[in-house]
Each structure stands twice: as C-alpha cells, then as structure tokens.
Tab-separated table of C-alpha atoms in Angstrom:
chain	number	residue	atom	x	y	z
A	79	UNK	CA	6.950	27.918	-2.711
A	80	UNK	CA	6.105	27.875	0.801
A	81	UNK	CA	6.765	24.791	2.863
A	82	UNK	CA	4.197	22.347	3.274
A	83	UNK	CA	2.597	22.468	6.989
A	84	UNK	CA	2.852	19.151	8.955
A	85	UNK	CA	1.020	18.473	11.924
A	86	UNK	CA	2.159	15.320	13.953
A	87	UNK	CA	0.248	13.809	16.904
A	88	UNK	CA	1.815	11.151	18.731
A	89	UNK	CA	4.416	9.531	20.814
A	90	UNK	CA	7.570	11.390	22.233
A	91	UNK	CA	10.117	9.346	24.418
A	92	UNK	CA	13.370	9.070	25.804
A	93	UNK	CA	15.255	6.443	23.955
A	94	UNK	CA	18.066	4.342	25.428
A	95	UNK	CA	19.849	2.413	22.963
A	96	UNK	CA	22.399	-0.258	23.767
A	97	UNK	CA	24.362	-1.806	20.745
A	98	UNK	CA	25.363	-5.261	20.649
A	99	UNK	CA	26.912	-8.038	18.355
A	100	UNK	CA	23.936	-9.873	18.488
A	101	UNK	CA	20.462	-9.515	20.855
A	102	UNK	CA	19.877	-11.464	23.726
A	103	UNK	CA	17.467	-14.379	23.381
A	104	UNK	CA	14.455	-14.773	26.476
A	105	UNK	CA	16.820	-14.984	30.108
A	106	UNK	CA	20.127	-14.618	28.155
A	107	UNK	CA	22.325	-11.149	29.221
A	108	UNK	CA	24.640	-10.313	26.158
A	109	UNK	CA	27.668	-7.923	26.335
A	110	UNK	CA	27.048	-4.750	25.009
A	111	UNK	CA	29.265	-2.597	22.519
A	112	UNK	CA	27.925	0.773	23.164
A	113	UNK	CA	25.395	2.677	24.718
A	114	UNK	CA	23.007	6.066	23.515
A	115	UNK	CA	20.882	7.794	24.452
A	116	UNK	CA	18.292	10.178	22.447
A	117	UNK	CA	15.061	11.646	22.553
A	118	UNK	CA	12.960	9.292	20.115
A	119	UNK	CA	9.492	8.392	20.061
A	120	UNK	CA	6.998	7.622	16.654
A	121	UNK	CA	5.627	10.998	16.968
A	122	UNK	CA	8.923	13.173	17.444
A	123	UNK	CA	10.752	11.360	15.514
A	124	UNK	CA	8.333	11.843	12.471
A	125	UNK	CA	8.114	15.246	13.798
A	126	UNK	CA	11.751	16.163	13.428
A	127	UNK	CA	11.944	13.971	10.294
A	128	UNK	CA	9.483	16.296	8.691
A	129	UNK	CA	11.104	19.471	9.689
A	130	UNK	CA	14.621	18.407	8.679
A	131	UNK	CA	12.735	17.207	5.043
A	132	UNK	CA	11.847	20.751	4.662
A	133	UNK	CA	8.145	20.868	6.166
A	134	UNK	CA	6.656	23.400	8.733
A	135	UNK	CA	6.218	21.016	11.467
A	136	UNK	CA	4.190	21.523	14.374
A	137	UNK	CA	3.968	18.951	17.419
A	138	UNK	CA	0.790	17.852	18.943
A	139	UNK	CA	1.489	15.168	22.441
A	140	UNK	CA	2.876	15.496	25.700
A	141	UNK	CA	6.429	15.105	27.525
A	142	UNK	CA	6.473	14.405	31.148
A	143	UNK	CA	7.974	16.634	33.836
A	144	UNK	CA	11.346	15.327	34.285
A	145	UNK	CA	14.618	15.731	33.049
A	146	UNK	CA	13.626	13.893	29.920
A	147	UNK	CA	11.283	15.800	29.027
A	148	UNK	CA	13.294	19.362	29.001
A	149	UNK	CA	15.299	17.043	26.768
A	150	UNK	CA	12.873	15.696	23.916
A	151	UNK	CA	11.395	19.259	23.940
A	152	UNK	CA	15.025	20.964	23.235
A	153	UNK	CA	15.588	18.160	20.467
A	154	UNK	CA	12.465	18.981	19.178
A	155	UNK	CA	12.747	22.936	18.932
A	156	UNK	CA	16.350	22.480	17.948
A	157	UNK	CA	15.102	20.418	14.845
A	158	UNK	CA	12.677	23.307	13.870
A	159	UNK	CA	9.598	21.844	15.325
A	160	UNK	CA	7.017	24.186	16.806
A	161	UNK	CA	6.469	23.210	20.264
A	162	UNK	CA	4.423	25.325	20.831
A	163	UNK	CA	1.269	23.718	22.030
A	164	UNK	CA	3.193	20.258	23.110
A	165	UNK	CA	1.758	19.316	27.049
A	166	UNK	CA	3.618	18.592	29.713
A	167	UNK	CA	2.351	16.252	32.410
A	168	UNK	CA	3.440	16.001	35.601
A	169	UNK	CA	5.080	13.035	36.419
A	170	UNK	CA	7.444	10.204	33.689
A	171	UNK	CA	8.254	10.843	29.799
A	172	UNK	CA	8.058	7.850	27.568
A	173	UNK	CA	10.619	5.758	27.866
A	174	UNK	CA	11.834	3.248	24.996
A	175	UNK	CA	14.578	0.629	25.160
A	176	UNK	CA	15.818	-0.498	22.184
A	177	UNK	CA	18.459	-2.790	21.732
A	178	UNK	CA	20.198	-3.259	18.163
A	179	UNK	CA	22.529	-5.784	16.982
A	180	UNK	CA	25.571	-5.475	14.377
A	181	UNK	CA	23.095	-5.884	11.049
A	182	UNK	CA	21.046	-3.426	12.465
A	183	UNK	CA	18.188	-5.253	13.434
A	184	UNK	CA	16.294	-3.954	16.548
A	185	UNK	CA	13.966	-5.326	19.416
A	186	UNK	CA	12.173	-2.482	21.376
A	187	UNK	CA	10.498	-2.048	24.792
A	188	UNK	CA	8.427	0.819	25.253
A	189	UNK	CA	6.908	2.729	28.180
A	190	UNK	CA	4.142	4.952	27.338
A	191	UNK	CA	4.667	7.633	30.291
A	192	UNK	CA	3.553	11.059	29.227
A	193	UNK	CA	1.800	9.899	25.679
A	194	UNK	CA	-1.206	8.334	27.530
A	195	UNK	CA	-2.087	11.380	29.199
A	196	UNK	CA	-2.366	12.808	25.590
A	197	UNK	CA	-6.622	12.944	25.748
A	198	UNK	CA	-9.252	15.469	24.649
A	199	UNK	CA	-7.844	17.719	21.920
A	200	UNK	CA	-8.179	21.593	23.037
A	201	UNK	CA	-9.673	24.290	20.666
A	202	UNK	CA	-5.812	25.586	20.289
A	203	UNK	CA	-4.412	21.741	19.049
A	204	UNK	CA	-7.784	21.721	17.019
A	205	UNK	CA	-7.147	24.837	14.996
A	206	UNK	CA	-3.532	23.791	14.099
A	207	UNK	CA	-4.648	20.378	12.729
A	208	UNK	CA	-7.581	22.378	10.731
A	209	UNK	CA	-5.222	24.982	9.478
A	210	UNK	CA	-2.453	22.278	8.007
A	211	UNK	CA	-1.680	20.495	4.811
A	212	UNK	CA	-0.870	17.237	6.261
A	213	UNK	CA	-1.871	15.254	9.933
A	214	UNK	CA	0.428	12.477	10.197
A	215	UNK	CA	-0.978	10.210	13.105
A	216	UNK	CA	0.960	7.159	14.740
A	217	UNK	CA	-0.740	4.492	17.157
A	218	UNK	CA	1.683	5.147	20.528
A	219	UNK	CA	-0.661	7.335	21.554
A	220	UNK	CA	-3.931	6.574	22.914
A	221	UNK	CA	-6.656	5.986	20.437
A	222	UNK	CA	-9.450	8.507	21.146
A	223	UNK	CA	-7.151	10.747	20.265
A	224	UNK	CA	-6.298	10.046	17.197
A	225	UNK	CA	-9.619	9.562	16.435
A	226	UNK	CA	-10.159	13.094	17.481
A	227	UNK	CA	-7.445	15.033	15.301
A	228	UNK	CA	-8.346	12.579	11.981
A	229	UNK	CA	-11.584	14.063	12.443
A	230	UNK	CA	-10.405	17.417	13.078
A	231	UNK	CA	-8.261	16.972	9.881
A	232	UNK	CA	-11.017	15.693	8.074
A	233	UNK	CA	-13.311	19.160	8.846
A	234	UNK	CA	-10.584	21.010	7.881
A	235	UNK	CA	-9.910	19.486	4.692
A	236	UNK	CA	-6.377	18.662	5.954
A	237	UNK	CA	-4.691	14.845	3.842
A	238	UNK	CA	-4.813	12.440	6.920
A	239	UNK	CA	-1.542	9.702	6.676
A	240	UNK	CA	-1.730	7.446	9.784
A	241	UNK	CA	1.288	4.947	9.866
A	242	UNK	CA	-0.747	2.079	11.722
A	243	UNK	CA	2.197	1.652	14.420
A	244	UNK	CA	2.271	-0.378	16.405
A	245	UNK	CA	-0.578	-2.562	15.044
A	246	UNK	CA	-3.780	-2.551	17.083
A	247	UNK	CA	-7.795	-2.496	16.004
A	248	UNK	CA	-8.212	0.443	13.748
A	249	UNK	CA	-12.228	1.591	14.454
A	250	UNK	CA	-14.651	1.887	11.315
A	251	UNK	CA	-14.685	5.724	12.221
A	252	UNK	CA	-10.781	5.980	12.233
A	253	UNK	CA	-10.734	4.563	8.674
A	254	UNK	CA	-13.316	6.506	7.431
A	255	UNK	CA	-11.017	8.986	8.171
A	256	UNK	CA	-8.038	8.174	6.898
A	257	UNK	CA	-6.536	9.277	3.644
A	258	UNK	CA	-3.466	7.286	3.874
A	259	UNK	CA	-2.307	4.189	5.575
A	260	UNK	CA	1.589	3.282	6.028
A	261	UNK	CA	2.264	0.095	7.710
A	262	UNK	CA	4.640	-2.501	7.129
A	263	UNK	CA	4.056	-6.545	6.741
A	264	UNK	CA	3.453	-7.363	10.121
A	265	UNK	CA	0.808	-4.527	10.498
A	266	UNK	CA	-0.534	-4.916	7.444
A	267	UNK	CA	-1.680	-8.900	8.596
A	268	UNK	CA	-2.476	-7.820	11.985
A	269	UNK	CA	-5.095	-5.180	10.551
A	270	UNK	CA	-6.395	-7.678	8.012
A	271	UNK	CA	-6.234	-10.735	9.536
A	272	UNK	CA	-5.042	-12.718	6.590
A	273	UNK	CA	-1.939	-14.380	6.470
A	274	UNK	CA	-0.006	-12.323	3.965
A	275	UNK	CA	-0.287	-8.532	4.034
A	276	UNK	CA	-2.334	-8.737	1.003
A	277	UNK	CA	-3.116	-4.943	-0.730
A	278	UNK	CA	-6.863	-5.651	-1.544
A	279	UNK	CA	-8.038	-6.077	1.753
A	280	UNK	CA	-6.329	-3.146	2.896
A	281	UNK	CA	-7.950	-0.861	0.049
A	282	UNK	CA	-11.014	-2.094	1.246
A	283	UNK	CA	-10.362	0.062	4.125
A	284	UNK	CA	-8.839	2.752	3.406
A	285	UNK	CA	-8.610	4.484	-0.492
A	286	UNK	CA	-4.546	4.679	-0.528
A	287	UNK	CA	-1.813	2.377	0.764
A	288	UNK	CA	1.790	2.505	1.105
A	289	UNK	CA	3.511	-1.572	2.619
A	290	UNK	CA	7.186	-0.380	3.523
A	291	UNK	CA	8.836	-4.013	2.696
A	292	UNK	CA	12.538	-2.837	4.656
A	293	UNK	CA	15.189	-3.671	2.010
A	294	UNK	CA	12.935	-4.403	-0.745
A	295	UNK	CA	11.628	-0.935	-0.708
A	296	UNK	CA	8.176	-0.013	-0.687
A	297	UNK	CA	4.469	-1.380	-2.291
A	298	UNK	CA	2.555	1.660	-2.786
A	299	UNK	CA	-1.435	1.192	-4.169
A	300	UNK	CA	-4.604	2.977	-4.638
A	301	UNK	CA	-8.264	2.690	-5.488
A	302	UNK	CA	-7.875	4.667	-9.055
A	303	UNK	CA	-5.904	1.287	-10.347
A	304	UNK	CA	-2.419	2.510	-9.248
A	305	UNK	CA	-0.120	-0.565	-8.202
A	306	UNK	CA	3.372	0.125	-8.283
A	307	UNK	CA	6.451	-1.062	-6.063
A	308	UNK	CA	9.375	0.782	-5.479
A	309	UNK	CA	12.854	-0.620	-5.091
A	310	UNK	CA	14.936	0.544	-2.021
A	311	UNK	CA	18.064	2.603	-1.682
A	312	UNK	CA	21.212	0.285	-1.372
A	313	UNK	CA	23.417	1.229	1.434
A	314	UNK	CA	25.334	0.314	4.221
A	315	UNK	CA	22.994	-0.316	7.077
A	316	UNK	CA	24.250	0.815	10.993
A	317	UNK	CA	20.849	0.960	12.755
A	318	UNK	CA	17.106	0.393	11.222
A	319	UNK	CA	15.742	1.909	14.361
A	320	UNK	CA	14.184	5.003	12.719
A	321	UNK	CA	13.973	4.223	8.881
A	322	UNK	CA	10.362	3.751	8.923
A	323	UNK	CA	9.749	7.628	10.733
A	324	UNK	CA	12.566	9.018	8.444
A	325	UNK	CA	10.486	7.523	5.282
A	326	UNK	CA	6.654	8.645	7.066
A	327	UNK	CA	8.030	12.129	7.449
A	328	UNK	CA	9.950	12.734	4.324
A	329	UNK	CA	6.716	11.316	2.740
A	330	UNK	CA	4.162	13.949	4.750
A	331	UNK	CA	6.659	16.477	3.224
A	332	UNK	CA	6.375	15.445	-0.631
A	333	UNK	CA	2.783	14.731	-0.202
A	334	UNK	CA	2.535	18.607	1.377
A	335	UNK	CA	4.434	19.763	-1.952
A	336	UNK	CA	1.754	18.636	-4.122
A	337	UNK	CA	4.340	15.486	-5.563
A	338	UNK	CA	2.112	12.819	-6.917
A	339	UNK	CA	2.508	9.673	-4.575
A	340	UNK	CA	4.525	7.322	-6.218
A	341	UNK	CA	6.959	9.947	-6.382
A	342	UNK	CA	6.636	11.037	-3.129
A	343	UNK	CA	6.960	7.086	-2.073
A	344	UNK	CA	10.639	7.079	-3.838
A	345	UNK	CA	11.904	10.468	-2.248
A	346	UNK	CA	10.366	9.099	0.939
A	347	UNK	CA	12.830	5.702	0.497
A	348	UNK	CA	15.738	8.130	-0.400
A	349	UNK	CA	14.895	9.219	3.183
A	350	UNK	CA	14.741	5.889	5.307
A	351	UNK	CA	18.022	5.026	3.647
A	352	UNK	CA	19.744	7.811	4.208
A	353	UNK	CA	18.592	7.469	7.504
A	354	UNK	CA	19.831	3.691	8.047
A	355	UNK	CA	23.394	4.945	8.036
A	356	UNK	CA	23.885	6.365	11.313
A	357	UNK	CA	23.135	4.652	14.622
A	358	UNK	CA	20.566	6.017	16.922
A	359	UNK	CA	16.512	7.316	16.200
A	360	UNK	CA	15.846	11.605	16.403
A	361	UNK	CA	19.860	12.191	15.587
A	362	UNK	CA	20.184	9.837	12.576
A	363	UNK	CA	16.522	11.568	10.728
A	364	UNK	CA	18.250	13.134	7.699
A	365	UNK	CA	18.446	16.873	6.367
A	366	UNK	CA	16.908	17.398	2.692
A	367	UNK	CA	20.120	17.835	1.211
A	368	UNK	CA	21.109	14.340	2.143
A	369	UNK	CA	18.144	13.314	1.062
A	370	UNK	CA	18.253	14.889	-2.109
A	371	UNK	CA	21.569	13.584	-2.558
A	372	UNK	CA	21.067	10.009	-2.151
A	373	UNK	CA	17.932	10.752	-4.555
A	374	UNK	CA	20.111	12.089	-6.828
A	375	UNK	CA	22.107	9.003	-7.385
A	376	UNK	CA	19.863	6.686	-8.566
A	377	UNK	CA	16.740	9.350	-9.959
C-alpha cells in the first residue's frame, strides 16, 4: 500500500529550549540546566512527525532568510519532507522560546517571523493540497490562509484535520470546512466559550472531534453517536514540548491509511508518548517503528 499523502500548512521556527528545575515565575531569573536548540514550529513539527509516521509529507509555509532558516529547511528535507514549494522570505524565521522544567512541563514564547508572510496560496501550493489525502492545518499561521487551503482541500475532496492551536476565533467558513478538529482543554473552552471543554458544543461545529486530555489520553467523538475515550501511554516523561504534533501527525498518517478513527486516535497516543521521552520538539518526533513498538505493548 502506498503511503498516505500529507499536506501540512503552518508554522516553522527556530526553537531555543532552555531546561530548568523549575520555571521562573513573572520578574524571577532561574538557573538553567541545559540549553537546545532545534528547528520546531506547529507546522514542521507535524510535518516531520508525519513523515517519520510513514506518510508522504509535503510542506506548505515559509522560513525566513537567515541562518535559521537554511536550518529548519535541512531538518525538514532530512526528515523526508518535500520542501519543495516551502517560501522563503527575506528577512527573520520564527523564533520560539520555550522553557521546560524537570516534570516536563513547558511555557512558550513565540515570534511569528517568516509564518506571517505565509498569504495568498499560489496555483502550485493549491494543486498539492487538491491532489492529497490529508491537509493538516495549525493556527500559527495567519488565518486567511488557512482558510484558503481548507477550501482548497475541500474542492479537492482532500479530509481537512485542523488542530485549533493556539486558540483564536475559528470563522463560520473555516468550520464549514473542517473535517476534523484536535484541540486540547484550554482550546476547546476558548472556542466554545463555556467553562468546561464540553464535546456537544464542539460537534455543533464541526462533525468530528478529538480533546487530547495530556496524561489521561485522549476524548475522541463524532456526530454518527461515537463517544469513546482513550487511555494514554504510561511512560517516563522528559519534555511535553512536542507530544501534541507527534500525536496530530501520527494521526494524519492513520487517518491517510484508511484506519477507522478511534483506532487511529490510539496509534496517534502511542505516538505523543513515545515522543514525551526525549527532550527537545522536531528531534524527539518518533519513527514508526517506535511507534509501533510502544503500540505493541499495550494493543
């Protein structure tokens, strides 16, 4: 069977990680343990996540002119992602700045750069999102143009997935659009408005949700009547940074295969786990084999 063809538009940054028993509260300067640096981003790292899962991924956003961006855009072929018709713009890439503590929790700056440059999809970017299986969409890039390929997608009869990150307005026409929303807690309440992320008013929206819930796992529900949550992977966490792009790619991937959802949902956790287990966002995205492997253990 052929691999499934994944088209990502989004975010791609420079990520510089420092590590640190604990992070700093507002004012506060805490000692450090380490330091990293990788090419990260929503978009590349869902990007790469999908390639190393075992999809056909192609990369739709831009990288700046700088030294950065040669980087991301090595990472990114290097992974097996066609860069083929990823921009460059003159001037800064993205920029995150993430700082993570000893449990792995995170807090994370991030300057857009190159992503909000990202406008008016060409005939070229068009065709690719028209001739895929899957268009996984993020929200670091600016929203006309995601707007733009969901439609695209839609015309081409390509499965839309937009992981609703980070949480801002999502239009009527984006919705209409969608096929698939992944957010977690906090975005599902900022897109609802209610107090608790609650699964009804979300399928009001859009026909097919998946609420990642971190270490409980995942709450994945549809308009047909399906309702079913799905336990996580127990491991020994490092860094949380990229769990939720490991899990949206891997899940692009199954979806691609033809895997019903709540089976693509519980490979897709075998991902974010395996991911949790090294520090750092584009270099900790797991390879199917370890995702297969930590699948294996508890299928």
């Amino acid at each position: 069977m052929s691999p499934p063809r994944i088209v990502v538009a989004g975010s791609a940054n420079m990520d510089l990680v420092g590590l640190a028993e604990r992070l700093p509260r507002p004012g506060e300067t805490v000692l450090g343990d380490d330091f990293v640096m990788t090419p990260g981003g929503k978009g590349a790292n869902q990007a790469i996540a999908a390639a190393r899962a075992g999809g056909a991924c192609t990369m739709l956003g831009a990288i700046g002119s700088d030294a950065f961006g040669v980087t991301i855009k090595a990472r990114l072929n290097a992974s097996g992602v066609d860069t083929g018709n990823l921009r460059t713009s003159y001037g800064s890439s993205g920029v995150a700045v993430i700082m993570v503590d000893r449990a792995g929790e995170n807090s994370i700056l991030v300057s857009p750069g190159a992503n909000n440059t990202f406008a008016g999809l060409s005939a070229a970017e068009t065709a690719v999102i028209a001739d895929s299986d899957v268009l996984l969409c993020q929200q670091e890039i600016p929203a006309d143009t995601v707007l733009a390929a969901a439609r695209a997608a839609q015309a081409g009869g390509t499965k839309v997935i937009l992981n609703a990150a980070p949480a801002r307005e999502l239009s009527p026409e984006l919705l209409e659009a969608v096929d698939l929303l992944v957010v977690n807690e906090g975005e599902a309440t900022a897109i609802t408005g209610t107090p608790e992320p609650a699964l009804p008013a979300l399928l009001a929206l859009v026909p097919r949700v998946v609420l990642t819930l971190g270490g409980n796992g995942s709450w994945y529900a549809d308009r047909d009547g399906g309702d079913e949550r799905i336990p996580a992977f127990s491991v020994e966490v490092a860094d949380s940074t990229a769990a939720g792009d490991a899990f949206t790619g891997a899940l692009a991937v199954a979806w691609g295969e033809g895997r019903d959802l709540i089976a693509a949902v519980r490979w897709a956790n075998a991902a974010g786990a395996a991911c949790v287990r090294q520090v750092g966002a584009s270099n900790s995205l797991p390879a199917r084999a370890d995702i297969d492997a930590l699948y294996a253990r508890y299928a």
